[in-house]
């Protein structure tokens, strides 16, 4: 790690004001709980789509279950990715003269005048922020190019954010433009692609209807067999695909509308 190395060097930053350990283990628990919701919801949703007719109440409930499963899978994937990216034993230490960031890999410290940018967003009191690490975000940029990030998982995250804002009020006033404010019209183009994908899947379903096959039986009898144009697995795959594309399209449209405020 870059910065001021060694325990003795941190004494130059003054006494410790507060220490905030980051509990990354919560993310693994969150991911496990999300998967416990996703697996039965996906199974019941696929079974419901295959067992009920299109447009029926059962089919609509099955679609809601598939949507719940999709959201749970996305939550689990996000939590796992952030847990893997996190550092074991990570902590933030606010000192009178600067900030120390460390983990089992090592530690580094910086005086307050080396902070070039600081953004504290969200509400750390929110229970969801402290459970999932969402809804609260701290981003610290330093003059050597290091960028430190924290969310709702550090112990007393709100106190950490307030301490940083108190020590670095000037750099905290610099405006921060989110990604959707810098993306221009690309989110709208992505939404159009997703909408086209949904339309293509609907047309594919319409072009593959169920067919009746008549087989002559004995005497005057005729056996009528119904052949599915799309298998049950195919319907499940297309349904999940349409849900993913629809949610993505809506998200991108919202991002585009919000991004216009920064232009």
Tab-separated table of N, CA and C in Angstrom, residues 111-235:
chain	number	residue	atom	x	y	z
A	111	UNK	N	-2.036	12.490	5.795
A	111	UNK	CA	-2.467	13.691	6.513
A	111	UNK	C	-3.680	14.280	5.807
A	112	UNK	N	-4.454	15.094	6.506
A	112	UNK	CA	-5.709	15.614	5.956
A	112	UNK	C	-5.498	16.480	4.721
A	113	UNK	N	-4.365	17.179	4.629
A	113	UNK	CA	-4.145	18.048	3.468
A	113	UNK	C	-3.853	17.268	2.192
A	114	UNK	N	-3.724	15.934	2.283
A	114	UNK	CA	-3.486	15.115	1.095
A	114	UNK	C	-4.791	14.582	0.495
A	115	UNK	N	-5.900	14.875	1.130
A	115	UNK	CA	-7.210	14.491	0.584
A	115	UNK	C	-7.601	15.493	-0.491
A	116	UNK	N	-7.766	15.021	-1.721
A	116	UNK	CA	-8.080	15.909	-2.842
A	116	UNK	C	-9.561	15.927	-3.178
A	117	UNK	N	-10.298	14.887	-2.781
A	117	UNK	CA	-11.730	14.836	-3.092
A	117	UNK	C	-12.410	13.956	-2.052
A	118	UNK	N	-13.599	14.358	-1.639
A	118	UNK	CA	-14.357	13.603	-0.638
A	118	UNK	C	-15.843	13.715	-0.946
A	119	UNK	N	-16.516	12.565	-0.980
A	119	UNK	CA	-17.961	12.548	-1.211
A	119	UNK	C	-18.606	11.587	-0.224
A	120	UNK	N	-19.575	12.084	0.490
A	120	UNK	CA	-20.338	11.287	1.444
A	120	UNK	C	-21.803	11.408	1.063
A	121	UNK	N	-22.406	10.293	0.646
A	121	UNK	CA	-23.785	10.303	0.162
A	121	UNK	C	-24.614	9.256	0.897
A	122	UNK	N	-25.893	9.571	1.098
A	122	UNK	CA	-26.823	8.583	1.613
A	122	UNK	C	-27.096	8.737	3.095
A	123	UNK	N	-27.710	7.706	3.662
A	123	UNK	CA	-28.154	7.722	5.047
A	123	UNK	C	-27.626	6.474	5.748
A	124	UNK	N	-26.655	6.631	6.632
A	124	UNK	CA	-26.054	5.485	7.312
A	124	UNK	C	-26.937	4.958	8.428
A	125	UNK	N	-27.973	5.711	8.809
A	125	UNK	CA	-28.873	5.262	9.873
A	125	UNK	C	-29.847	4.223	9.345
A	126	UNK	N	-30.069	4.234	8.031
A	126	UNK	CA	-31.001	3.283	7.419
A	126	UNK	C	-30.548	1.856	7.687
A	127	UNK	N	-31.497	1.000	8.129
A	127	UNK	CA	-31.145	-0.385	8.475
A	127	UNK	C	-30.641	-1.159	7.269
A	128	UNK	N	-31.200	-0.855	6.072
A	128	UNK	CA	-30.759	-1.550	4.869
A	128	UNK	C	-29.327	-1.183	4.519
A	129	UNK	N	-28.948	0.065	4.804
A	129	UNK	CA	-27.579	0.505	4.501
A	129	UNK	C	-26.567	-0.236	5.357
A	130	UNK	N	-26.895	-0.442	6.627
A	130	UNK	CA	-25.960	-1.123	7.508
A	130	UNK	C	-25.982	-2.633	7.315
A	131	UNK	N	-27.058	-3.172	6.733
A	131	UNK	CA	-27.141	-4.614	6.518
A	131	UNK	C	-26.502	-5.019	5.192
A	132	UNK	N	-26.862	-4.330	4.113
A	132	UNK	CA	-26.366	-4.671	2.787
A	132	UNK	C	-25.177	-3.826	2.355
A	133	UNK	N	-24.907	-2.736	3.075
A	133	UNK	CA	-23.845	-1.841	2.628
A	133	UNK	C	-24.302	-0.916	1.531
A	134	UNK	N	-25.624	-0.838	1.300
A	134	UNK	CA	-26.178	0.031	0.257
A	134	UNK	C	-26.788	1.278	0.893
A	135	UNK	N	-26.997	2.296	0.096
A	135	UNK	CA	-27.673	3.488	0.589
A	135	UNK	C	-26.754	4.480	1.281
A	136	UNK	N	-25.498	4.118	1.509
A	136	UNK	CA	-24.534	5.034	2.125
A	136	UNK	C	-23.179	4.783	1.489
A	137	UNK	N	-22.499	5.851	1.104
A	137	UNK	CA	-21.257	5.675	0.354
A	137	UNK	C	-20.278	6.797	0.690
A	138	UNK	N	-19.036	6.408	0.914
A	138	UNK	CA	-17.949	7.361	1.148
A	138	UNK	C	-16.857	7.082	0.118
A	139	UNK	N	-16.443	8.109	-0.606
A	139	UNK	CA	-15.363	7.990	-1.581
A	139	UNK	C	-14.311	9.041	-1.251
A	140	UNK	N	-13.079	8.587	-1.040
A	140	UNK	CA	-11.979	9.478	-0.663
A	140	UNK	C	-10.880	9.364	-1.713
A	141	UNK	N	-10.517	10.471	-2.341
A	141	UNK	CA	-9.400	10.519	-3.291
A	141	UNK	C	-8.222	11.229	-2.635
A	142	UNK	N	-7.019	10.664	-2.831
A	142	UNK	CA	-5.812	11.221	-2.230
A	142	UNK	C	-4.835	11.669	-3.314
A	143	UNK	N	-3.881	12.494	-2.925
A	143	UNK	CA	-3.010	13.113	-3.927
A	143	UNK	C	-2.048	12.139	-4.585
A	144	UNK	N	-1.880	10.925	-4.059
A	144	UNK	CA	-1.008	9.948	-4.711
A	144	UNK	C	-1.776	9.012	-5.642
A	145	UNK	N	-3.061	9.331	-5.897
A	145	UNK	CA	-3.873	8.516	-6.796
A	145	UNK	C	-4.678	7.434	-6.108
A	146	UNK	N	-4.493	7.256	-4.819
A	146	UNK	CA	-5.247	6.238	-4.080
A	146	UNK	C	-6.699	6.674	-3.932
A	147	UNK	N	-7.597	5.730	-4.099
A	147	UNK	CA	-9.027	5.982	-3.866
A	147	UNK	C	-9.540	4.981	-2.841
A	148	UNK	N	-10.088	5.475	-1.762
A	148	UNK	CA	-10.652	4.635	-0.706
A	148	UNK	C	-12.166	4.731	-0.756
A	149	UNK	N	-12.808	3.581	-0.564
A	149	UNK	CA	-14.274	3.537	-0.578
A	149	UNK	C	-14.781	2.882	0.696
A	150	UNK	N	-15.903	3.372	1.193
A	150	UNK	CA	-16.574	2.760	2.330
A	150	UNK	C	-18.077	2.890	2.111
A	151	UNK	N	-18.829	2.023	2.782
A	151	UNK	CA	-20.282	2.079	2.662
A	151	UNK	C	-20.877	1.953	4.063
A	152	UNK	N	-22.039	1.314	4.165
A	152	UNK	CA	-22.686	1.215	5.464
A	152	UNK	C	-22.139	0.142	6.374
A	153	UNK	N	-21.186	-0.668	5.912
A	153	UNK	CA	-20.684	-1.782	6.712
A	153	UNK	C	-19.650	-1.410	7.779
A	154	UNK	N	-18.870	-0.330	7.624
A	154	UNK	CA	-17.942	0.010	8.706
A	154	UNK	C	-18.685	0.277	10.019
A	155	UNK	N	-18.078	-0.095	11.105
A	155	UNK	CA	-18.660	0.177	12.413
A	155	UNK	C	-18.801	1.683	12.607
A	156	UNK	N	-20.014	2.112	13.009
A	156	UNK	CA	-20.336	3.535	13.180
A	156	UNK	C	-19.978	4.310	11.909
A	157	UNK	N	-20.535	3.852	10.783
A	157	UNK	CA	-20.225	4.465	9.482
A	157	UNK	C	-20.607	5.942	9.451
A	158	UNK	N	-21.708	6.311	10.106
A	158	UNK	CA	-22.125	7.713	10.116
A	158	UNK	C	-21.092	8.590	10.806
A	159	UNK	N	-20.504	8.094	11.891
A	159	UNK	CA	-19.465	8.869	12.589
A	159	UNK	C	-18.226	9.034	11.716
A	160	UNK	N	-17.901	7.996	10.957
A	160	UNK	CA	-16.761	8.091	10.035
A	160	UNK	C	-17.015	9.169	8.995
A	161	UNK	N	-18.210	9.172	8.403
A	161	UNK	CA	-18.536	10.181	7.406
A	161	UNK	C	-18.500	11.591	7.978
A	162	UNK	N	-19.059	11.773	9.179
A	162	UNK	CA	-19.066	13.101	9.793
A	162	UNK	C	-17.655	13.577	10.118
A	163	UNK	N	-16.800	12.652	10.587
A	163	UNK	CA	-15.425	13.034	10.901
A	163	UNK	C	-14.686	13.496	9.652
A	164	UNK	N	-14.884	12.794	8.542
A	164	UNK	CA	-14.221	13.173	7.300
A	164	UNK	C	-14.714	14.528	6.807
A	165	UNK	N	-16.041	14.747	6.872
A	165	UNK	CA	-16.591	16.034	6.428
A	165	UNK	C	-16.095	17.180	7.310
A	166	UNK	N	-15.917	16.904	8.596
A	166	UNK	CA	-15.425	17.939	9.510
A	166	UNK	C	-13.968	18.300	9.217
A	167	UNK	N	-13.163	17.293	8.909
A	167	UNK	CA	-11.735	17.525	8.671
A	167	UNK	C	-11.447	18.068	7.276
A	168	UNK	N	-12.305	17.749	6.297
A	168	UNK	CA	-12.047	18.155	4.902
A	168	UNK	C	-13.261	18.874	4.323
A	169	UNK	N	-13.683	19.979	4.906
A	169	UNK	CA	-14.905	20.638	4.407
A	169	UNK	C	-14.739	21.243	3.019
A	170	UNK	N	-13.537	21.707	2.673
A	170	UNK	CA	-13.342	22.379	1.380
A	170	UNK	C	-13.456	21.406	0.209
A	171	UNK	N	-12.764	20.259	0.286
A	171	UNK	CA	-12.804	19.315	-0.830
A	171	UNK	C	-14.165	18.627	-0.913
A	172	UNK	N	-14.891	18.562	0.204
A	172	UNK	CA	-16.210	17.917	0.197
A	172	UNK	C	-17.232	18.732	-0.581
A	173	UNK	N	-16.940	20.031	-0.796
A	173	UNK	CA	-17.886	20.884	-1.513
A	173	UNK	C	-17.779	20.736	-3.023
A	174	UNK	N	-16.742	20.053	-3.516
A	174	UNK	CA	-16.591	19.889	-4.955
A	174	UNK	C	-17.692	18.973	-5.498
A	175	UNK	N	-18.375	19.377	-6.559
A	175	UNK	CA	-19.487	18.558	-7.073
A	175	UNK	C	-18.994	17.232	-7.647
A	176	UNK	N	-19.791	16.187	-7.450
A	176	UNK	CA	-19.477	14.859	-7.983
A	176	UNK	C	-20.534	14.483	-9.010
A	177	UNK	N	-20.091	14.191	-10.217
A	177	UNK	CA	-21.013	13.822	-11.289
A	177	UNK	C	-21.054	12.303	-11.385
A	178	UNK	N	-22.200	11.682	-11.159
A	178	UNK	CA	-22.279	10.216	-11.242
A	178	UNK	C	-22.130	9.734	-12.675
A	179	UNK	N	-22.011	8.411	-12.844
A	179	UNK	CA	-21.764	7.846	-14.172
A	179	UNK	C	-22.879	8.177	-15.143
A	180	UNK	N	-24.124	8.211	-14.669
A	180	UNK	CA	-25.223	8.489	-15.595
A	180	UNK	C	-25.251	9.953	-16.018
A	181	UNK	N	-24.559	10.806	-15.250
A	181	UNK	CA	-24.449	12.199	-15.672
A	181	UNK	C	-23.371	12.401	-16.725
A	182	UNK	N	-22.445	11.432	-16.833
A	182	UNK	CA	-21.368	11.506	-17.818
A	182	UNK	C	-21.626	10.632	-19.037
A	183	UNK	N	-22.664	9.828	-19.009
A	183	UNK	CA	-22.880	8.827	-20.062
A	183	UNK	C	-23.550	9.383	-21.306
A	184	UNK	N	-24.094	10.577	-21.229
A	184	UNK	CA	-24.763	11.144	-22.400
A	184	UNK	C	-25.992	10.344	-22.800
A	185	UNK	N	-26.099	10.022	-24.103
A	185	UNK	CA	-27.256	9.289	-24.592
A	185	UNK	C	-27.095	7.781	-24.609
A	186	UNK	N	-25.974	7.274	-24.098
A	186	UNK	CA	-25.744	5.834	-24.128
A	186	UNK	C	-26.770	5.036	-23.320
A	187	UNK	N	-27.209	5.507	-22.147
A	187	UNK	CA	-28.247	4.749	-21.446
A	187	UNK	C	-29.524	4.591	-22.261
A	188	UNK	N	-29.902	5.641	-23.004
A	188	UNK	CA	-31.106	5.558	-23.832
A	188	UNK	C	-30.905	4.561	-24.963
A	189	UNK	N	-29.702	4.545	-25.545
A	189	UNK	CA	-29.416	3.570	-26.597
A	189	UNK	C	-29.460	2.150	-26.049
A	190	UNK	N	-28.929	1.952	-24.851
A	190	UNK	CA	-28.986	0.631	-24.228
A	190	UNK	C	-30.412	0.203	-23.939
A	191	UNK	N	-31.255	1.162	-23.503
A	191	UNK	CA	-32.664	0.846	-23.251
A	191	UNK	C	-33.368	0.427	-24.545
A	192	UNK	N	-33.015	1.083	-25.653
A	192	UNK	CA	-33.616	0.723	-26.939
A	192	UNK	C	-33.218	-0.694	-27.357
A	193	UNK	N	-31.966	-1.053	-27.108
A	193	UNK	CA	-31.507	-2.421	-27.424
A	193	UNK	C	-32.268	-3.440	-26.583
A	194	UNK	N	-32.454	-3.144	-25.300
A	194	UNK	CA	-33.190	-4.062	-24.424
A	194	UNK	C	-34.645	-4.190	-24.872
A	195	UNK	N	-35.259	-3.061	-25.263
A	195	UNK	CA	-36.641	-3.116	-25.737
A	195	UNK	C	-36.747	-3.933	-27.021
A	196	UNK	N	-35.753	-3.785	-27.901
A	196	UNK	CA	-35.749	-4.573	-29.130
A	196	UNK	C	-35.604	-6.063	-28.823
A	197	UNK	N	-34.786	-6.388	-27.806
A	197	UNK	CA	-34.619	-7.792	-27.421
A	197	UNK	C	-35.925	-8.374	-26.888
A	198	UNK	N	-36.666	-7.595	-26.090
A	198	UNK	CA	-37.969	-8.058	-25.594
A	198	UNK	C	-38.930	-8.302	-26.748
A	199	UNK	N	-38.962	-7.355	-27.708
A	199	UNK	CA	-39.840	-7.507	-28.873
A	199	UNK	C	-39.460	-8.747	-29.681
A	200	UNK	N	-38.159	-8.996	-29.836
A	200	UNK	CA	-37.707	-10.167	-30.593
A	200	UNK	C	-38.140	-11.461	-29.919
A	201	UNK	N	-38.058	-11.502	-28.575
A	201	UNK	CA	-38.480	-12.707	-27.863
A	201	UNK	C	-39.989	-12.929	-27.956
A	202	UNK	N	-40.763	-11.831	-27.923
A	202	UNK	CA	-42.213	-11.953	-28.068
A	202	UNK	C	-42.563	-12.465	-29.461
A	203	UNK	N	-41.899	-11.943	-30.488
A	203	UNK	CA	-42.143	-12.401	-31.859
A	203	UNK	C	-41.746	-13.870	-32.018
A	204	UNK	N	-40.691	-14.262	-31.346
A	204	UNK	CA	-40.272	-15.667	-31.427
A	204	UNK	C	-41.335	-16.584	-30.835
A	205	UNK	N	-41.903	-16.166	-29.715
A	205	UNK	CA	-42.966	-16.967	-29.104
A	205	UNK	C	-44.190	-17.023	-30.020
A	206	UNK	N	-44.523	-15.859	-30.631
A	206	UNK	CA	-45.690	-15.822	-31.520
A	206	UNK	C	-45.480	-16.676	-32.770
A	207	UNK	N	-44.254	-16.796	-33.229
A	207	UNK	CA	-43.961	-17.581	-34.434
A	207	UNK	C	-43.851	-19.079	-34.158
A	208	UNK	N	-43.918	-19.470	-32.897
A	208	UNK	CA	-43.819	-20.882	-32.548
A	208	UNK	C	-45.010	-21.303	-31.680
A	209	UNK	N	-46.227	-21.227	-32.244
A	209	UNK	CA	-47.407	-21.615	-31.456
A	209	UNK	C	-47.507	-23.138	-31.318
A	210	UNK	N	-48.349	-23.550	-30.402
A	210	UNK	CA	-48.625	-24.980	-30.267
A	210	UNK	C	-49.397	-25.470	-31.495
A	211	UNK	N	-49.103	-26.683	-31.918
A	211	UNK	CA	-49.755	-27.243	-33.115
A	211	UNK	C	-50.482	-28.536	-32.775
A	212	UNK	N	-51.581	-28.727	-33.492
A	212	UNK	CA	-52.341	-29.970	-33.328
A	212	UNK	C	-51.968	-30.949	-34.431
A	213	UNK	N	-51.709	-32.140	-34.023
A	213	UNK	CA	-51.351	-33.191	-34.979
A	213	UNK	C	-52.413	-34.296	-34.909
A	214	UNK	N	-53.027	-34.573	-36.034
A	214	UNK	CA	-54.093	-35.578	-36.103
A	214	UNK	C	-53.526	-36.900	-36.632
A	215	UNK	N	-53.761	-37.954	-35.867
A	215	UNK	CA	-53.277	-39.279	-36.231
A	215	UNK	C	-54.481	-40.201	-36.394
A	216	UNK	N	-54.649	-40.791	-37.570
A	216	UNK	CA	-55.792	-41.700	-37.774
A	216	UNK	C	-55.721	-42.890	-36.827
A	217	UNK	N	-56.861	-43.166	-36.183
A	217	UNK	CA	-56.949	-44.314	-35.302
A	217	UNK	C	-57.727	-45.443	-35.957
A	218	UNK	N	-58.078	-46.384	-35.166
A	218	UNK	CA	-58.855	-47.492	-35.712
A	218	UNK	C	-60.275	-47.082	-36.041
A	219	UNK	N	-60.812	-47.553	-37.161
A	219	UNK	CA	-62.175	-47.249	-37.570
A	219	UNK	C	-62.353	-45.785	-37.916
A	220	UNK	N	-63.352	-45.143	-37.282
A	220	UNK	CA	-63.665	-43.741	-37.549
A	220	UNK	C	-62.949	-42.780	-36.579
A	221	UNK	N	-62.084	-43.291	-35.736
A	221	UNK	CA	-61.455	-42.466	-34.701
A	221	UNK	C	-60.217	-41.733	-35.232
A	222	UNK	N	-60.001	-40.537	-34.691
A	222	UNK	CA	-58.819	-39.728	-35.009
A	222	UNK	C	-58.204	-39.244	-33.702
A	223	UNK	N	-56.947	-39.500	-33.527
A	223	UNK	CA	-56.240	-39.075	-32.310
A	223	UNK	C	-55.614	-37.710	-32.558
A	224	UNK	N	-55.919	-36.750	-31.668
A	224	UNK	CA	-55.381	-35.396	-31.791
A	224	UNK	C	-54.289	-35.208	-30.736
A	225	UNK	N	-53.093	-34.921	-31.184
A	225	UNK	CA	-51.967	-34.658	-30.289
A	225	UNK	C	-51.518	-33.204	-30.432
A	226	UNK	N	-51.214	-32.583	-29.293
A	226	UNK	CA	-50.741	-31.191	-29.297
A	226	UNK	C	-49.224	-31.164	-29.146
A	227	UNK	N	-48.585	-30.567	-30.115
A	227	UNK	CA	-47.136	-30.441	-30.088
A	227	UNK	C	-46.760	-29.015	-29.703
A	228	UNK	N	-45.961	-28.873	-28.663
A	228	UNK	CA	-45.552	-27.542	-28.209
A	228	UNK	C	-44.561	-26.922	-29.187
A	229	UNK	N	-44.812	-25.663	-29.523
A	229	UNK	CA	-43.874	-24.966	-30.398
A	229	UNK	C	-42.575	-24.641	-29.690
A	230	UNK	N	-42.666	-24.435	-28.363
A	230	UNK	CA	-41.489	-24.129	-27.548
A	230	UNK	C	-41.540	-25.022	-26.315
A	231	UNK	N	-40.443	-25.584	-25.944
A	231	UNK	CA	-40.392	-26.452	-24.772
A	231	UNK	C	-40.598	-25.639	-23.495
A	232	UNK	N	-40.861	-26.360	-22.384
A	232	UNK	CA	-41.044	-25.684	-21.098
A	232	UNK	C	-39.773	-24.947	-20.685
A	233	UNK	N	-38.636	-25.569	-20.910
A	233	UNK	CA	-37.371	-24.901	-20.586
A	233	UNK	C	-37.181	-23.648	-21.439
A	234	UNK	N	-37.624	-23.736	-22.708
A	234	UNK	CA	-37.521	-22.570	-23.586
A	234	UNK	C	-38.392	-21.425	-23.109
A	235	UNK	N	-39.631	-21.736	-22.668
A	235	UNK	CA	-40.507	-20.697	-22.129
A	235	UNK	C	-39.890	-20.048	-20.889
